[in-house]
PDB file of C-alpha atoms and ligand atoms in Angstrom:
ATOM      1  CA  UNK A  62       3.032 -47.509 -27.697  1.00 36.00           C
ATOM      2  CA  UNK A  63       4.162 -46.952 -24.126  1.00 38.00           C
ATOM      3  CA  UNK A  64       6.762 -49.176 -22.678  1.00 40.00           C
ATOM      4  CA  UNK A  65       6.119 -50.623 -19.201  1.00 38.00           C
ATOM      5  CA  UNK A  66       7.909 -47.569 -17.260  1.00 37.00           C
ATOM      6  CA  UNK A  67       6.143 -44.998 -19.275  1.00 37.00           C
ATOM      7  CA  UNK A  68       2.646 -46.874 -18.584  1.00 34.00           C
ATOM      8  CA  UNK A  69       3.041 -46.904 -14.951  1.00 34.00           C
ATOM      9  CA  UNK A  70       4.152 -43.307 -14.875  1.00 35.00           C
ATOM     10  CA  UNK A  71       0.892 -42.488 -16.797  1.00 33.00           C
ATOM     11  CA  UNK A  72      -1.319 -44.859 -14.938  1.00 33.00           C
ATOM     12  CA  UNK A  73       0.243 -44.123 -11.432  1.00 33.00           C
ATOM     13  CA  UNK A  74       0.209 -45.547  -8.244  1.00 33.00           C
ATOM     14  CA  UNK A  75      -3.502 -46.453  -7.918  1.00 33.00           C
ATOM     15  CA  UNK A  76      -3.357 -48.631 -10.869  1.00 35.00           C
ATOM     16  CA  UNK A  77      -0.088 -50.247  -9.537  1.00 36.00           C
ATOM     17  CA  UNK A  78      -1.560 -50.945  -6.520  1.00 36.00           C
ATOM     18  CA  UNK A  79      -4.631 -52.702  -7.651  1.00 35.00           C
ATOM     19  CA  UNK A  80      -2.929 -54.525 -10.690  1.00 37.00           C
ATOM     20  CA  UNK A  81      -0.183 -55.590  -8.237  1.00 40.00           C
ATOM     21  CA  UNK A  82       2.889 -57.395  -8.676  1.00 40.00           C
ATOM     22  CA  UNK A  83       1.965 -60.120 -11.001  1.00 44.00           C
ATOM     23  CA  UNK A  84      -0.684 -58.275 -13.150  1.00 43.00           C
ATOM     24  CA  UNK A  85       1.924 -57.466 -15.746  1.00 40.00           C
ATOM     25  CA  UNK A  86       4.267 -59.615 -17.771  1.00 39.00           C
ATOM     26  CA  UNK A  87       7.335 -57.757 -16.424  1.00 39.00           C
ATOM     27  CA  UNK A  88       9.290 -58.914 -19.247  1.00 38.00           C
ATOM     28  CA  UNK A  89       7.249 -57.525 -21.970  1.00 37.00           C
ATOM     29  CA  UNK A  90       4.819 -55.249 -20.396  1.00 35.00           C
ATOM     30  CA  UNK A  91       2.163 -56.917 -21.858  1.00 36.00           C
ATOM     31  CA  UNK A  92      -0.975 -57.502 -19.867  1.00 35.00           C
ATOM     32  CA  UNK A  93      -1.999 -60.476 -21.865  1.00 36.00           C
ATOM     33  CA  UNK A  94      -0.805 -62.902 -18.842  1.00 43.00           C
ATOM     34  CA  UNK A  95      -3.194 -61.128 -16.064  1.00 49.00           C
ATOM     35  CA  UNK A  96      -5.943 -63.696 -16.322  1.00 61.00           C
ATOM     36  CA  UNK A  97      -8.444 -60.488 -15.890  1.00 71.00           C
ATOM     37  CA  UNK A  98      -7.941 -57.949 -12.790  1.00 84.00           C
ATOM     38  CA  UNK A  99     -11.273 -58.924 -11.188  1.00 92.00           C
ATOM     39  CA  UNK A 100     -14.220 -61.338 -10.995  1.00 96.00           C
ATOM     40  CA  UNK A 101     -14.775 -63.141 -13.322  1.00 96.00           C
ATOM     41  CA  UNK A 102     -11.246 -64.134 -13.292  1.00 97.00           C
ATOM     42  CA  UNK A 103      -9.702 -66.278 -16.284  1.00 97.00           C
ATOM     43  CA  UNK A 104      -6.687 -68.423 -16.729  1.00 97.00           C
ATOM     44  CA  UNK A 105      -3.691 -66.383 -18.072  1.00 97.00           C
ATOM     45  CA  UNK A 106      -1.943 -68.036 -20.946  1.00 97.00           C
ATOM     46  CA  UNK A 107       1.695 -69.162 -20.365  1.00 98.00           C
ATOM     47  CA  UNK A 108       4.334 -66.575 -21.004  1.00 97.00           C
ATOM     48  CA  UNK A 109       6.045 -68.836 -23.081  1.00 98.00           C
ATOM     49  CA  UNK A 110       5.371 -72.150 -25.097  1.00 98.00           C
ATOM     50  CA  UNK A 111       4.712 -75.225 -22.962  1.00 98.00           C
ATOM     51  CA  UNK A 112       8.154 -76.765 -23.776  1.00 98.00           C
ATOM     52  CA  UNK A 113      10.111 -73.829 -23.424  1.00 98.00           C
ATOM     53  CA  UNK A 114      11.585 -74.899 -19.959  1.00 98.00           C
ATOM     54  CA  UNK A 115      12.672 -78.118 -21.184  1.00 98.00           C
ATOM     55  CA  UNK A 116      14.589 -80.296 -20.035  1.00 98.00           C
ATOM     56  CA  UNK A 117      14.453 -78.565 -16.704  1.00 98.00           C
ATOM     57  CA  UNK A 118      10.499 -78.448 -16.303  1.00 98.00           C
ATOM     58  CA  UNK A 119       8.916 -80.899 -18.706  1.00 98.00           C
ATOM     59  CA  UNK A 120       6.085 -80.369 -21.220  1.00 98.00           C
ATOM     60  CA  UNK A 121       3.571 -82.464 -20.003  1.00 98.00           C
ATOM     61  CA  UNK A 122       3.988 -81.117 -16.351  1.00 98.00           C
ATOM     62  CA  UNK A 123       3.712 -77.988 -17.858  1.00 98.00           C
ATOM     63  CA  UNK A 124       0.215 -78.712 -19.620  1.00 98.00           C
ATOM     64  CA  UNK A 125      -1.130 -80.499 -16.429  1.00 98.00           C
ATOM     65  CA  UNK A 126      -0.107 -77.880 -14.071  1.00 98.00           C
ATOM     66  CA  UNK A 127      -1.303 -75.047 -16.016  1.00 98.00           C
ATOM     67  CA  UNK A 128      -4.281 -76.251 -17.852  1.00 98.00           C
ATOM     68  CA  UNK A 129      -5.683 -78.362 -15.221  1.00 98.00           C
ATOM     69  CA  UNK A 130      -4.538 -77.064 -11.645  1.00 98.00           C
ATOM     70  CA  UNK A 131      -4.177 -73.562 -12.239  1.00 98.00           C
ATOM     71  CA  UNK A 132      -7.344 -73.606 -14.216  1.00 98.00           C
ATOM     72  CA  UNK A 133      -9.206 -75.320 -11.281  1.00 98.00           C
ATOM     73  CA  UNK A 134      -7.847 -72.829  -8.753  1.00 98.00           C
ATOM     74  CA  UNK A 135      -9.643 -70.204 -11.323  1.00 98.00           C
ATOM     75  CA  UNK A 136     -12.795 -72.026 -11.689  1.00 98.00           C
ATOM     76  CA  UNK A 137     -12.987 -72.457  -7.995  1.00 98.00           C
ATOM     77  CA  UNK A 138     -12.331 -69.007  -6.888  1.00 98.00           C
ATOM     78  CA  UNK A 139     -15.030 -67.469  -9.341  1.00 98.00           C
ATOM     79  CA  UNK A 140     -17.392 -70.062  -7.909  1.00 98.00           C
ATOM     80  CA  UNK A 141     -16.651 -68.789  -4.496  1.00 98.00           C
ATOM     81  CA  UNK A 142     -17.334 -65.179  -5.494  1.00 97.00           C
ATOM     82  CA  UNK A 143     -20.214 -65.946  -7.661  1.00 97.00           C
ATOM     83  CA  UNK A 144     -22.824 -65.021  -4.690  1.00 96.00           C
ATOM     84  CA  UNK A 145     -20.467 -61.861  -3.421  1.00 96.00           C
ATOM     85  CA  UNK A 146     -20.939 -58.956  -6.053  1.00 95.00           C
ATOM     86  CA  UNK A 147     -19.421 -56.833  -3.189  1.00 94.00           C
ATOM     87  CA  UNK A 148     -15.938 -58.612  -3.974  1.00 96.00           C
ATOM     88  CA  UNK A 149     -16.325 -58.314  -7.652  1.00 93.00           C
ATOM     89  CA  UNK A 150     -14.057 -55.236  -8.099  1.00 94.00           C
ATOM     90  CA  UNK A 151     -11.229 -56.651  -5.996  1.00 95.00           C
ATOM     91  CA  UNK A 152      -8.243 -58.097  -7.771  1.00 96.00           C
ATOM     92  CA  UNK A 153      -7.077 -61.534  -6.639  1.00 97.00           C
ATOM     93  CA  UNK A 154      -3.859 -59.876  -4.937  1.00 94.00           C
ATOM     94  CA  UNK A 155      -6.377 -57.536  -2.936  1.00 95.00           C
ATOM     95  CA  UNK A 156      -8.419 -60.546  -2.028  1.00 97.00           C
ATOM     96  CA  UNK A 157      -5.705 -62.525  -0.535  1.00 97.00           C
ATOM     97  CA  UNK A 158      -3.899 -59.472   0.933  1.00 96.00           C
ATOM     98  CA  UNK A 159      -7.384 -58.821   2.904  1.00 96.00           C
ATOM     99  CA  UNK A 160      -8.941 -62.221   3.478  1.00 97.00           C
ATOM    100  CA  UNK A 161     -10.600 -60.368   6.610  1.00 96.00           C
ATOM    101  CA  UNK A 162     -12.638 -58.472   4.216  1.00 95.00           C
ATOM    102  CA  UNK A 163     -14.019 -61.879   2.758  1.00 97.00           C
ATOM    103  CA  UNK A 164     -17.107 -63.294   4.335  1.00 97.00           C
ATOM    104  CA  UNK A 165     -16.273 -66.227   6.511  1.00 97.00           C
ATOM    105  CA  UNK A 166     -18.306 -68.785   4.513  1.00 97.00           C
ATOM    106  CA  UNK A 167     -16.014 -68.179   1.526  1.00 98.00           C
ATOM    107  CA  UNK A 168     -12.875 -67.393   3.140  1.00 98.00           C
ATOM    108  CA  UNK A 169     -11.197 -70.698   3.199  1.00 98.00           C
ATOM    109  CA  UNK A 170     -12.273 -71.170  -0.392  1.00 98.00           C
ATOM    110  CA  UNK A 171     -10.870 -67.599  -1.463  1.00 98.00           C
ATOM    111  CA  UNK A 172      -7.603 -68.513   0.685  1.00 98.00           C
ATOM    112  CA  UNK A 173      -7.012 -71.733  -1.296  1.00 98.00           C
ATOM    113  CA  UNK A 174      -8.107 -70.903  -4.731  1.00 98.00           C
ATOM    114  CA  UNK A 175      -7.342 -67.076  -4.666  1.00 98.00           C
ATOM    115  CA  UNK A 176      -4.167 -68.140  -3.344  1.00 98.00           C
ATOM    116  CA  UNK A 177      -3.855 -70.849  -6.068  1.00 98.00           C
ATOM    117  CA  UNK A 178      -4.513 -68.374  -8.730  1.00 98.00           C
ATOM    118  CA  UNK A 179      -2.210 -65.807  -7.637  1.00 98.00           C
ATOM    119  CA  UNK A 180       0.667 -68.123  -6.892  1.00 98.00           C
ATOM    120  CA  UNK A 181       0.433 -69.684 -10.161  1.00 98.00           C
ATOM    121  CA  UNK A 182       0.198 -66.600 -12.035  1.00 97.00           C
ATOM    122  CA  UNK A 183       3.329 -65.504 -10.404  1.00 98.00           C
ATOM    123  CA  UNK A 184       5.292 -68.681 -10.777  1.00 98.00           C
ATOM    124  CA  UNK A 185       4.867 -68.838 -14.679  1.00 98.00           C
ATOM    125  CA  UNK A 186       6.119 -65.589 -14.721  1.00 98.00           C
ATOM    126  CA  UNK A 187       9.261 -65.971 -12.482  1.00 98.00           C
ATOM    127  CA  UNK A 188      10.478 -68.589 -14.776  1.00 98.00           C
ATOM    128  CA  UNK A 189      12.144 -68.325 -18.346  1.00 98.00           C
ATOM    129  CA  UNK A 190      14.122 -70.176 -21.135  1.00 96.00           C
ATOM    130  CA  UNK A 191      18.042 -69.262 -20.941  1.00 93.00           C
ATOM    131  CA  UNK A 192      17.814 -66.966 -17.539  1.00 91.00           C
ATOM    132  CA  UNK A 193      20.738 -65.312 -16.522  1.00 95.00           C
ATOM    133  CA  UNK A 194      21.524 -68.143 -13.987  1.00 95.00           C
ATOM    134  CA  UNK A 195      22.236 -66.007 -11.051  1.00 97.00           C
ATOM    135  CA  UNK A 196      20.616 -63.067  -9.403  1.00 98.00           C
ATOM    136  CA  UNK A 197      20.947 -59.577 -11.264  1.00 97.00           C
ATOM    137  CA  UNK A 198      21.073 -55.779 -10.450  1.00 98.00           C
ATOM    138  CA  UNK A 199      20.029 -54.586  -7.105  1.00 98.00           C
ATOM    139  CA  UNK A 200      18.383 -57.774  -5.988  1.00 98.00           C
ATOM    140  CA  UNK A 201      21.660 -59.570  -6.516  1.00 98.00           C
ATOM    141  CA  UNK A 202      23.470 -57.238  -4.360  1.00 98.00           C
ATOM    142  CA  UNK A 203      20.714 -57.479  -1.770  1.00 98.00           C
ATOM    143  CA  UNK A 204      21.177 -61.269  -1.802  1.00 98.00           C
ATOM    144  CA  UNK A 205      24.815 -61.122  -1.425  1.00 98.00           C
ATOM    145  CA  UNK A 206      24.607 -58.649   1.343  1.00 98.00           C
ATOM    146  CA  UNK A 207      21.733 -60.771   3.235  1.00 98.00           C
ATOM    147  CA  UNK A 208      22.874 -64.071   2.810  1.00 98.00           C
ATOM    148  CA  UNK A 209      26.858 -63.745   1.983  1.00 98.00           C
ATOM    149  CA  UNK A 210      26.658 -65.058  -1.570  1.00 98.00           C
ATOM    150  CA  UNK A 211      24.308 -66.708  -4.026  1.00 98.00           C
ATOM    151  CA  UNK A 212      25.544 -70.240  -3.298  1.00 98.00           C
ATOM    152  CA  UNK A 213      24.848 -69.556   0.450  1.00 98.00           C
ATOM    153  CA  UNK A 214      21.409 -68.346  -0.490  1.00 98.00           C
ATOM    154  CA  UNK A 215      20.761 -71.312  -2.815  1.00 98.00           C
ATOM    155  CA  UNK A 216      21.794 -73.439   0.113  1.00 98.00           C
ATOM    156  CA  UNK A 217      19.314 -72.001   2.433  1.00 98.00           C
ATOM    157  CA  UNK A 218      16.440 -71.870  -0.186  1.00 98.00           C
ATOM    158  CA  UNK A 219      16.750 -75.247  -1.135  1.00 98.00           C
ATOM    159  CA  UNK A 220      16.837 -76.451   2.747  1.00 98.00           C
ATOM    160  CA  UNK A 221      13.681 -74.240   2.996  1.00 98.00           C
ATOM    161  CA  UNK A 222      12.116 -75.856  -0.026  1.00 98.00           C
ATOM    162  CA  UNK A 223      12.953 -79.307   1.113  1.00 98.00           C
ATOM    163  CA  UNK A 224      11.683 -78.630   4.543  1.00 98.00           C
ATOM    164  CA  UNK A 225       7.777 -78.033   3.414  1.00 98.00           C
ATOM    165  CA  UNK A 226       5.875 -80.951   4.756  1.00 98.00           C
ATOM    166  CA  UNK A 227       3.475 -81.920   2.195  1.00 97.00           C
ATOM    167  CA  UNK A 228       2.267 -79.179  -0.258  1.00 98.00           C
ATOM    168  CA  UNK A 229       3.364 -75.602  -0.369  1.00 98.00           C
ATOM    169  CA  UNK A 230       6.066 -73.295  -1.449  1.00 98.00           C
ATOM    170  CA  UNK A 231       9.022 -71.708  -0.786  1.00 98.00           C
ATOM    171  CA  UNK A 232       9.796 -67.872  -1.357  1.00 98.00           C
ATOM    172  CA  UNK A 233      12.125 -65.197  -1.476  1.00 98.00           C
ATOM    173  CA  UNK A 234      10.218 -62.334  -0.102  1.00 98.00           C
ATOM    174  CA  UNK A 235      10.506 -58.688   0.616  1.00 98.00           C
ATOM    175  CA  UNK A 236       9.022 -57.905   3.970  1.00 97.00           C
ATOM    176  CA  UNK A 237       7.382 -54.466   5.382  1.00 94.00           C
ATOM    177  CA  UNK A 238      11.007 -53.225   6.541  1.00 96.00           C
ATOM    178  CA  UNK A 239      12.165 -53.694   3.005  1.00 97.00           C
ATOM    179  CA  UNK A 240      14.423 -56.776   3.831  1.00 98.00           C
ATOM    180  CA  UNK A 241      14.485 -59.630   1.754  1.00 98.00           C
ATOM    181  CA  UNK A 242      14.031 -63.166   3.585  1.00 98.00           C
ATOM    182  CA  UNK A 243      13.315 -66.833   2.830  1.00 98.00           C
ATOM    183  CA  UNK A 244      10.094 -68.113   3.774  1.00 98.00           C
ATOM    184  CA  UNK A 245       7.835 -71.306   3.290  1.00 98.00           C
ATOM    185  CA  UNK A 246       4.108 -71.455   3.163  1.00 98.00           C
ATOM    186  CA  UNK A 247       1.663 -74.329   3.435  1.00 98.00           C
ATOM    187  CA  UNK A 248      -1.014 -75.079   0.872  1.00 98.00           C
ATOM    188  CA  UNK A 249      -1.472 -72.194  -1.464  1.00 98.00           C
ATOM    189  CA  UNK A 250      -0.884 -69.782   1.211  1.00 98.00           C
ATOM    190  CA  UNK A 251       1.395 -66.749   0.023  1.00 97.00           C
ATOM    191  CA  UNK A 252       3.551 -64.125   1.361  1.00 98.00           C
ATOM    192  CA  UNK A 253       0.973 -61.693   0.203  1.00 97.00           C
ATOM    193  CA  UNK A 254      -1.462 -63.012   2.777  1.00 98.00           C
ATOM    194  CA  UNK A 255       1.110 -62.079   5.485  1.00 97.00           C
ATOM    195  CA  UNK A 256       1.869 -58.395   3.887  1.00 96.00           C
ATOM    196  CA  UNK A 257       4.940 -59.484   2.105  1.00 97.00           C
ATOM    197  CA  UNK A 258       6.014 -59.389  -1.449  1.00 97.00           C
ATOM    198  CA  UNK A 259       7.133 -62.422  -3.140  1.00 98.00           C
ATOM    199  CA  UNK A 260      10.350 -62.022  -5.514  1.00 98.00           C
ATOM    200  CA  UNK A 261      10.787 -65.487  -6.277  1.00 98.00           C
ATOM    201  CA  UNK A 262       8.782 -68.716  -5.411  1.00 98.00           C
ATOM    202  CA  UNK A 263       8.942 -72.327  -5.974  1.00 99.00           C
ATOM    203  CA  UNK A 264       5.979 -74.548  -6.146  1.00 98.00           C
ATOM    204  CA  UNK A 265       6.775 -77.712  -4.431  1.00 98.00           C
ATOM    205  CA  UNK A 266       3.527 -79.540  -4.481  1.00 98.00           C
ATOM    206  CA  UNK A 267       4.224 -83.049  -5.824  1.00 98.00           C
ATOM    207  CA  UNK A 268       2.003 -82.131  -9.095  1.00 98.00           C
ATOM    208  CA  UNK A 269       4.902 -79.474  -9.854  1.00 98.00           C
ATOM    209  CA  UNK A 270       7.553 -82.070 -10.310  1.00 98.00           C
ATOM    210  CA  UNK A 271       6.306 -85.824  -9.845  1.00 98.00           C
ATOM    211  CA  UNK A 272       5.999 -86.863 -13.464  1.00 98.00           C
ATOM    212  CA  UNK A 273       9.883 -86.011 -14.204  1.00 98.00           C
ATOM    213  CA  UNK A 274      11.463 -86.014 -10.764  1.00 98.00           C
ATOM    214  CA  UNK A 275       9.259 -88.532  -9.018  1.00 98.00           C
ATOM    215  CA  UNK A 276       9.786 -88.253  -5.288  1.00 97.00           C
ATOM    216  CA  UNK A 277      13.160 -86.686  -5.572  1.00 98.00           C
ATOM    217  CA  UNK A 278      12.039 -82.993  -4.641  1.00 98.00           C
ATOM    218  CA  UNK A 279      15.595 -81.911  -4.582  1.00 98.00           C
ATOM    219  CA  UNK A 280      16.348 -82.692  -8.056  1.00 98.00           C
ATOM    220  CA  UNK A 281      13.700 -80.702  -9.072  1.00 98.00           C
ATOM    221  CA  UNK A 282      14.956 -77.609  -7.053  1.00 98.00           C
ATOM    222  CA  UNK A 283      18.521 -78.075  -8.869  1.00 98.00           C
ATOM    223  CA  UNK A 284      16.574 -77.810 -11.971  1.00 98.00           C
ATOM    224  CA  UNK A 285      14.459 -74.735 -10.762  1.00 98.00           C
ATOM    225  CA  UNK A 286      17.526 -72.781 -10.591  1.00 98.00           C
ATOM    226  CA  UNK A 287      18.280 -73.171 -14.026  1.00 97.00           C
ATOM    227  CA  UNK A 288      15.056 -71.217 -15.136  1.00 98.00           C
ATOM    228  CA  UNK A 289      14.697 -68.641 -12.554  1.00 98.00           C
ATOM    229  CA  UNK A 290      13.897 -65.211 -14.294  1.00 98.00           C
ATOM    230  CA  UNK A 291      16.037 -63.234 -12.281  1.00 98.00           C
ATOM    231  CA  UNK A 292      15.985 -59.842 -14.159  1.00 98.00           C
ATOM    232  CA  UNK A 293      11.933 -60.016 -13.574  1.00 98.00           C
ATOM    233  CA  UNK A 294      12.653 -60.742  -9.921  1.00 98.00           C
ATOM    234  CA  UNK A 295      14.946 -57.755  -9.950  1.00 98.00           C
ATOM    235  CA  UNK A 296      12.220 -55.881 -11.536  1.00 98.00           C
ATOM    236  CA  UNK A 297       9.669 -56.875  -8.853  1.00 97.00           C
ATOM    237  CA  UNK A 298      12.358 -55.739  -6.148  1.00 98.00           C
ATOM    238  CA  UNK A 299      12.836 -52.427  -7.495  1.00 97.00           C
ATOM    239  CA  UNK A 300       9.092 -51.961  -7.854  1.00 96.00           C
ATOM    240  CA  UNK A 301       8.589 -52.938  -4.195  1.00 96.00           C
ATOM    241  CA  UNK A 302      11.139 -50.709  -3.087  1.00 96.00           C
ATOM    242  CA  UNK A 303       9.744 -47.666  -4.981  1.00 91.00           C
TER     243      UNK A 303
HETATM  244 MN1  MN3 B 523       1.249 -76.078  -8.550  1.00 69.98          MN
END
């Protein structure tokens, strides 16, 4: 059984590029959370139990968010691709990185639902029970250097997440100059669509928090910091730099 690092050495850059940054469960190296690498896509299981992130993310929200919302993005993405066999070999990351290759008749559907599938597959993996509570490794150093401190980063990230009008996401991303930056996206748009690589992301659609936090998005964000999988974010950072 190869560990993850050896597996990447063996399979090489092509596999890494096509699998993308959410194709593997970075913690375990297992591929069972990929949801399929191309059409027809399937809903990847959560990489932990539904109640694992209690009390910060409640069990009922996880069930509805994963089993209903994420599933709908997968089903709608498959429906959009059903009559486009020329796209059947593309990973969801490839699809949303290259929306220009998607016929305009289904581009909006792929943007919304491919984005939704990619974003949620990423989101489940960037949370964990009993996370380190603060950035680790080289990413921790980069956050300190870029923002001054983790507290200053949190302040800016929270402000960005609160600034999203309506539905969307806030991200810590790596840009094409290998610099980290905070960004927000509307709806199910994502950093991949702009050629950037997400390292941490938080879903601020109301479906992500309304059952427990009602209209108080700020309280949800305080809770989100308790479950960020910073070691996985750091692995993604190192992989994106390599
Ligand atoms: Mn969502």
